[in-house]
Short mmCIF file of C-alpha atoms in Angstrom, two decimals:
data_model
loop_
_atom_site.label_atom_id
_atom_site.label_comp_id
_atom_site.label_asym_id
_atom_site.label_seq_id
_atom_site.Cartn_x
_atom_site.Cartn_y
_atom_site.Cartn_z
CA MET W 1 -2.61 0.71 -0.56
CA ALA W 2 1.11 -0.10 0.67
CA MET W 3 -0.17 3.05 0.29
CA GLY W 4 1.36 6.55 0.11
CA ALA W 5 1.52 9.88 1.74
CA PRO W 6 -0.74 12.71 0.66
CA GLY W 7 -0.20 16.36 0.48
CA PRO W 8 -1.92 18.86 2.69
CA GLY W 9 -5.62 18.44 2.50
CA SER W 10 -5.42 15.32 0.38
CA PRO W 11 -5.56 11.64 1.13
CA SER W 12 -2.92 9.11 1.76
CA PRO W 13 -0.44 3.46 -1.32
CA GLN W 14 0.46 1.43 1.17
CA GLU W 15 1.13 1.90 -0.01
CA PRO W 16 -1.43 4.26 -2.45
CA ALA W 17 -2.46 7.71 -1.75
CA PRO W 18 -3.12 10.54 -4.02
CA PRO W 19 -0.66 13.31 -4.40
CA PRO W 20 -1.03 16.66 -2.73
CA PRO W 21 -3.34 19.24 -4.22
CA LYS W 22 -2.08 22.20 -6.21
CA ARG W 23 0.35 24.32 -4.29
CA SER W 24 -1.01 27.47 -2.84
CA SER W 25 1.04 30.62 -2.94
CA SER W 26 2.28 29.85 0.57
CA ALA W 27 3.57 26.49 -0.62
CA LYS W 28 5.59 27.91 -3.51
CA GLY W 29 9.30 27.49 -3.20
CA VAL W 30 9.12 23.77 -2.35
CA PRO W 31 10.87 22.24 -5.38
CA PRO W 32 10.21 18.70 -6.70
CA ALA W 33 13.50 17.44 -5.23
CA THR W 34 12.38 18.60 -1.78
CA ASP W 35 8.96 17.03 -2.32
CA LEU W 36 10.77 13.76 -3.03
CA VAL W 37 12.47 13.84 0.38
CA LEU W 38 9.41 15.05 2.29
CA GLY W 39 7.08 12.54 0.63
CA ALA W 40 9.48 9.71 1.40
CA THR W 41 9.84 10.82 5.02
CA ALA W 42 6.09 11.20 5.58
CA GLY W 43 5.40 7.77 4.07
CA CYS W 44 8.02 6.14 6.28
CA LEU W 45 6.67 7.71 9.46
CA ALA W 46 3.15 6.52 8.64
CA CYS W 47 4.46 3.07 7.65
CA PHE W 48 6.13 2.57 11.03
CA LEU W 49 2.79 3.03 12.80
CA THR W 50 0.61 1.04 10.37
CA ASN W 51 2.96 -1.85 9.47
CA PRO W 52 1.26 -4.29 11.92
CA LEU W 53 -1.94 -4.05 9.88
CA GLU W 54 0.08 -4.64 6.71
CA VAL W 55 1.38 -7.90 8.22
CA VAL W 56 -2.15 -8.97 9.14
CA LYS W 57 -3.47 -8.02 5.69
CA THR W 58 -0.76 -10.08 3.96
CA ARG W 59 -1.53 -13.17 6.03
CA LEU W 60 -5.29 -12.86 5.45
CA GLN W 61 -4.82 -12.48 1.69
CA LEU W 62 -2.61 -15.57 1.45
CA GLN W 63 -4.84 -17.73 3.67
CA GLY W 64 -6.63 -20.45 1.70
CA GLU W 65 -4.81 -19.62 -1.53
CA LEU W 66 -6.56 -21.31 -4.50
CA GLN W 67 -8.72 -23.42 -2.18
CA ALA W 68 -12.50 -23.45 -2.07
CA PRO W 69 -14.07 -21.63 0.91
CA GLY W 70 -14.53 -23.86 3.94
CA THR W 71 -11.97 -26.47 2.84
CA TYR W 72 -8.89 -25.11 4.60
CA PRO W 73 -7.82 -24.24 8.16
CA ARG W 74 -8.09 -20.56 9.10
CA PRO W 75 -5.45 -19.59 11.66
CA TYR W 76 -6.25 -15.93 10.95
CA ARG W 77 -9.88 -14.90 11.48
CA GLY W 78 -10.69 -11.21 11.23
CA VAL W 79 -8.39 -8.31 11.98
CA LEU W 80 -8.29 -8.38 15.79
CA ARG W 81 -8.03 -12.16 16.10
CA ALA W 82 -5.38 -12.17 13.38
CA VAL W 83 -3.33 -9.67 15.37
CA GLY W 84 -3.45 -12.06 18.33
CA ALA W 85 -2.54 -15.01 16.10
CA VAL W 86 0.53 -13.19 14.76
CA CYS W 87 1.66 -12.34 18.30
CA ARG W 88 1.23 -15.94 19.48
CA ALA W 89 3.17 -17.32 16.53
CA ASP W 90 5.95 -14.74 16.17
CA GLY W 91 5.88 -12.73 19.37
CA LEU W 92 5.02 -9.07 19.67
CA GLY W 93 7.83 -8.25 17.24
CA GLY W 94 6.04 -10.29 14.59
CA LEU W 95 3.70 -7.35 14.05
CA GLN W 96 6.64 -5.41 12.62
CA LYS W 97 7.86 -8.12 10.26
CA GLY W 98 9.16 -6.71 7.00
CA LEU W 99 9.36 -3.23 8.49
CA ALA W 100 12.73 -2.39 6.92
CA ALA W 101 11.49 -3.45 3.49
CA GLY W 102 8.24 -1.57 4.09
CA LEU W 103 10.12 1.62 4.96
CA LEU W 104 12.29 1.24 1.86
CA TYR W 105 9.17 0.75 -0.26
CA GLN W 106 7.47 3.81 1.17
CA ALA W 107 10.59 5.92 0.65
CA LEU W 108 10.99 4.86 -2.97
CA MET W 109 7.33 4.76 -3.94
CA ASN W 110 6.21 7.96 -2.23
CA GLY W 111 9.43 9.84 -2.97
CA PHE W 112 9.23 9.26 -6.71
CA ARG W 113 5.45 9.63 -6.76
CA PHE W 114 5.59 13.08 -5.18
CA TYR W 115 8.57 14.04 -7.31
CA CYS W 116 6.70 13.19 -10.52
CA TYR W 117 3.52 14.88 -9.33
CA SER W 118 5.41 18.04 -8.42
CA HIS W 119 6.83 18.22 -11.94
CA ALA W 120 3.34 17.75 -13.41
CA GLU W 121 2.06 20.48 -11.12
CA ASP W 122 4.85 22.88 -12.06
CA ALA W 123 4.19 22.21 -15.74
CA GLY W 124 0.55 23.22 -15.26
CA TRP W 125 -0.91 19.83 -16.20
CA THR W 126 -3.06 19.71 -13.03
CA ARG W 127 -4.96 22.85 -14.14
CA TYR W 128 -6.73 20.93 -16.91
CA PRO W 129 -10.02 19.10 -16.22
CA GLY W 130 -9.15 15.72 -14.73
CA GLY W 131 -5.49 16.68 -14.73
CA THR W 132 -5.06 16.20 -10.98
CA VAL W 133 -6.42 12.65 -11.06
CA ALA W 134 -4.44 11.79 -14.21
CA ALA W 135 -1.21 13.23 -12.84
CA GLY W 136 -1.73 11.40 -9.55
CA ALA W 137 -2.39 8.11 -11.34
CA VAL W 138 0.69 8.41 -13.55
CA ALA W 139 2.87 9.47 -10.63
CA GLY W 140 1.53 6.52 -8.62
CA ALA W 141 2.36 4.11 -11.45
CA VAL W 142 5.94 5.43 -11.58
CA GLY W 143 6.28 5.13 -7.82
CA ALA W 144 4.90 1.59 -7.84
CA PHE W 145 7.40 0.53 -10.50
CA VAL W 146 10.40 2.04 -8.69
CA GLY W 147 9.38 0.59 -5.32
CA SER W 148 8.40 -2.86 -6.63
CA PRO W 149 11.56 -4.75 -5.50
CA ALA W 150 11.09 -3.52 -1.94
CA TYR W 151 7.41 -4.51 -1.98
CA LEU W 152 8.40 -7.97 -3.22
CA VAL W 153 10.78 -8.50 -0.31
CA LYS W 154 8.30 -6.98 2.17
CA THR W 155 5.63 -9.49 1.12
CA HIS W 156 8.04 -12.42 1.42
CA LEU W 157 9.15 -11.41 4.92
CA GLN W 158 5.66 -10.62 6.23
CA SER W 159 4.27 -13.98 5.14
CA GLN W 160 6.99 -15.98 6.95
CA THR W 161 5.99 -17.63 10.21
CA VAL W 162 6.07 -20.94 12.08
CA ALA W 163 4.83 -24.00 10.18
CA ALA W 164 1.64 -24.35 12.22
CA MET W 165 0.52 -20.81 11.25
CA ALA W 166 2.01 -20.64 7.75
CA VAL W 167 -0.15 -19.42 4.87
CA GLY W 168 1.00 -19.06 1.28
CA TYR W 169 4.46 -20.01 0.05
CA GLN W 170 7.26 -19.64 2.63
CA HIS W 171 10.46 -18.12 1.21
CA HIS W 172 12.58 -18.41 4.38
CA HIS W 173 14.67 -15.24 4.05
CA GLU W 174 16.68 -14.29 7.12
CA ASN W 175 16.39 -10.53 6.61
CA ILE W 176 15.98 -7.85 3.96
CA ALA W 177 19.61 -8.04 2.79
CA THR W 178 19.65 -11.81 2.32
CA ALA W 179 16.26 -11.61 0.58
CA PHE W 180 17.56 -9.18 -2.04
CA ARG W 181 20.73 -11.23 -2.54
CA SER W 182 18.84 -14.50 -2.86
CA ILE W 183 16.35 -13.16 -5.41
CA TYR W 184 19.08 -11.46 -7.44
CA ARG W 185 21.35 -14.54 -7.51
CA GLN W 186 18.53 -16.84 -8.58
CA HIS W 187 16.67 -14.66 -11.06
CA GLY W 188 18.79 -11.61 -11.81
CA VAL W 189 17.63 -8.01 -11.97
CA VAL W 190 14.37 -8.97 -13.72
CA GLY W 191 13.47 -11.19 -10.76
CA LEU W 192 13.42 -8.18 -8.46
CA TRP W 193 10.50 -6.77 -10.46
CA ARG W 194 8.43 -9.97 -10.42
CA GLY W 195 4.84 -9.05 -9.55
CA VAL W 196 5.08 -5.46 -10.74
CA THR W 197 2.12 -6.05 -13.09
CA GLY W 198 -0.06 -6.30 -9.99
CA ALA W 199 1.54 -3.37 -8.17
CA ILE W 200 1.02 -0.71 -10.84
CA PRO W 201 -2.78 -1.15 -11.14
CA ARG W 202 -3.02 -1.32 -7.34
CA VAL W 203 -1.36 2.03 -6.70
CA THR W 204 -2.94 3.71 -9.73
CA VAL W 205 -6.49 2.75 -8.73
CA GLY W 206 -5.91 3.53 -5.06
CA SER W 207 -4.53 6.99 -5.81
CA ALA W 208 -7.30 7.89 -8.26
CA VAL W 209 -10.15 6.80 -5.95
CA GLN W 210 -8.62 8.40 -2.88
CA LEU W 211 -8.01 11.66 -4.66
CA ALA W 212 -11.62 11.75 -5.85
CA THR W 213 -13.19 10.93 -2.46
CA PHE W 214 -11.07 12.31 0.39
CA ALA W 215 -11.87 16.03 0.09
CA SER W 216 -15.60 15.39 -0.45
CA ALA W 217 -15.71 12.96 2.49
CA LYS W 218 -14.05 15.51 4.78
CA ASP W 219 -16.52 18.21 3.69
CA TRP W 220 -19.41 15.79 4.16
CA VAL W 221 -18.68 15.12 7.85
CA CYS W 222 -18.26 18.87 8.46
CA GLU W 223 -21.52 19.76 6.70
CA ARG W 224 -23.33 17.46 9.10
CA GLN W 225 -21.60 19.31 11.95
CA TRP W 226 -20.08 16.16 13.32
CA PHE W 227 -16.73 17.94 13.54
CA ARG W 228 -15.42 21.47 13.20
CA LYS W 229 -14.12 22.36 9.74
CA GLY W 230 -10.33 22.22 9.59
CA SER W 231 -10.03 20.20 12.83
CA TRP W 232 -7.85 17.12 13.22
CA SER W 233 -10.94 15.04 14.01
CA ALA W 234 -12.56 16.14 10.72
CA VAL W 235 -9.47 15.01 8.81
CA LEU W 236 -9.50 11.65 10.61
CA ALA W 237 -13.21 11.13 9.97
CA GLY W 238 -12.84 12.17 6.33
CA GLY W 239 -9.98 9.73 5.92
CA MET W 240 -11.95 6.86 7.40
CA VAL W 241 -15.04 7.59 5.26
CA SER W 242 -12.91 7.92 2.12
CA SER W 243 -11.15 4.68 2.96
CA VAL W 244 -14.41 2.75 2.53
CA ALA W 245 -14.46 3.59 -1.18
CA VAL W 246 -10.72 3.05 -1.53
CA ALA W 247 -10.82 -0.34 0.22
CA VAL W 248 -13.68 -1.57 -1.98
CA ALA W 249 -11.93 -0.41 -5.16
CA MET W 250 -8.38 -1.39 -4.23
CA THR W 251 -8.62 -4.65 -2.26
CA PRO W 252 -8.94 -6.92 -5.32
CA PHE W 253 -5.81 -5.35 -6.82
CA ASP W 254 -4.09 -5.58 -3.43
CA THR W 255 -4.90 -9.29 -3.12
CA ILE W 256 -3.67 -9.97 -6.66
CA SER W 257 -0.49 -8.03 -5.99
CA THR W 258 0.21 -9.99 -2.78
CA ARG W 259 -0.36 -13.33 -4.55
CA LEU W 260 1.87 -12.46 -7.53
CA TYR W 261 4.69 -11.25 -5.30
CA ASN W 262 4.60 -14.20 -2.92
CA GLN W 263 4.10 -17.14 -5.32
CA PRO W 264 6.94 -19.66 -5.82
CA VAL W 265 8.79 -19.50 -9.14
CA ASP W 266 10.69 -21.87 -11.44
CA ALA W 267 14.41 -21.56 -12.10
CA ASP W 268 13.69 -19.21 -15.00
CA GLY W 269 11.52 -16.95 -12.79
CA THR W 270 8.16 -18.13 -14.14
CA GLY W 271 5.43 -18.23 -11.52
CA LYS W 272 4.29 -21.71 -10.48
CA LEU W 273 0.77 -20.63 -9.52
CA TYR W 274 -0.10 -17.68 -11.75
CA ARG W 275 1.02 -16.76 -15.26
CA GLY W 276 0.27 -13.10 -14.74
CA PHE W 277 -2.26 -10.48 -13.64
CA LEU W 278 -5.28 -11.74 -15.59
CA ASP W 279 -4.55 -15.41 -14.84
CA CYS W 280 -4.41 -14.55 -11.14
CA ILE W 281 -7.83 -12.87 -11.30
CA LEU W 282 -9.36 -15.83 -13.13
CA GLN W 283 -7.87 -18.47 -10.84
CA ILE W 284 -8.90 -16.72 -7.63
CA SER W 285 -12.42 -16.09 -8.93
CA HIS W 286 -12.82 -19.68 -10.12
CA LYS W 287 -11.36 -21.50 -7.11
CA GLU W 288 -12.10 -19.12 -4.23
CA GLY W 289 -15.10 -17.25 -5.60
CA LEU W 290 -15.35 -13.52 -6.23
CA LEU W 291 -15.12 -12.87 -2.49
CA GLY W 292 -11.64 -14.40 -2.60
CA LEU W 293 -10.51 -11.15 -4.23
CA TYR W 294 -11.66 -9.31 -1.11
CA LYS W 295 -9.67 -11.28 1.45
CA GLY W 296 -8.17 -8.95 4.03
CA ILE W 297 -10.52 -6.06 3.22
CA GLY W 298 -10.98 -5.30 6.92
CA ALA W 299 -7.24 -4.90 7.43
CA VAL W 300 -6.99 -2.86 4.22
CA TYR W 301 -9.66 -0.47 5.49
CA PHE W 302 -8.30 -0.07 9.01
CA ARG W 303 -4.84 0.54 7.60
CA LEU W 304 -5.86 3.05 4.92
CA GLY W 305 -7.75 5.43 7.22
CA PRO W 306 -4.95 5.96 9.76
CA HIS W 307 -2.29 5.84 7.04
CA THR W 308 -4.10 8.57 5.10
CA VAL W 309 -4.38 10.83 8.13
CA LEU W 310 -0.89 10.17 9.46
CA SER W 311 0.69 10.74 6.06
CA LEU W 312 -1.28 13.94 5.63
CA PHE W 313 -0.25 15.19 9.07
CA PHE W 314 3.45 14.38 8.69
CA TRP W 315 3.57 15.79 5.15
CA ASP W 316 1.87 19.04 6.17
CA LYS W 317 4.16 19.58 9.18
CA LEU W 318 7.31 18.77 7.21
CA ARG W 319 6.33 21.25 4.52
CA ASP W 320 5.71 23.91 7.19
CA LEU W 321 9.23 23.32 8.53
CA VAL W 322 10.72 23.71 5.06
CA ARG W 323 8.77 26.89 4.34
CA ASP W 324 9.75 28.37 7.72
#
């Protein structure tokens, strides 16, 4: 979950995190427009710190694309060894590839997601049974759609590397600006939203699962007296426990999203490898096995936990500043 920034006491998007819980009386006076700015800022701060794991995750998910297990070279093996492989191929700066596009994605996705959720909250929709999860899922879908062009470019840039370590299709963009120009000139405005059919389910599922598990996971570690209730360590532990469920639920959608965004296309913008979301699922399952949908799950997990906690921390502190 390119997943998102949560509200106080709620989970983190990458890229998908659930929205903040209902505002308490102390949080009143923070309008949706302000939530847009604060959500975007919190997501960007978390993205800067977790982007290296997003690079690793992208490479792992593209490795061995549509090839049977054991029939292809594996330059990236596991999270830690993949980090070393990226550094050897692209230098230390390679771990921050696609950072500008990632920051733009977080700003757009989280900003609009929190903006929509705030409106739903103000309208009282979250007071109905299941309303919080439904509002978070809808807000996540809107955010995913708005941020899709930035996620497309981010995926292209993060997959680029030297030929010996290349996995997936190589688009050869020089930077974020040339990437947007190239895609627009070749395929028009519609081309910028290629792959969005994989992004919307990804963020929707990630937000819903995270929202349903984060609070209970945090309470669970406190009930066992591992950490003091309300402590930073309890939030971190809760985020990491919750991230297990989120990673299991979201990784297949994350892999599909990465593949759809990165695949080569014809002159008319039609994908050369996958016809769409369902075709991507079927092809991966048939040629790589069901476990092919879970490529990069380690990187997804280790990114989601810290991203959840960091987003929560930044969001909470920014809201405190606004209220003060």
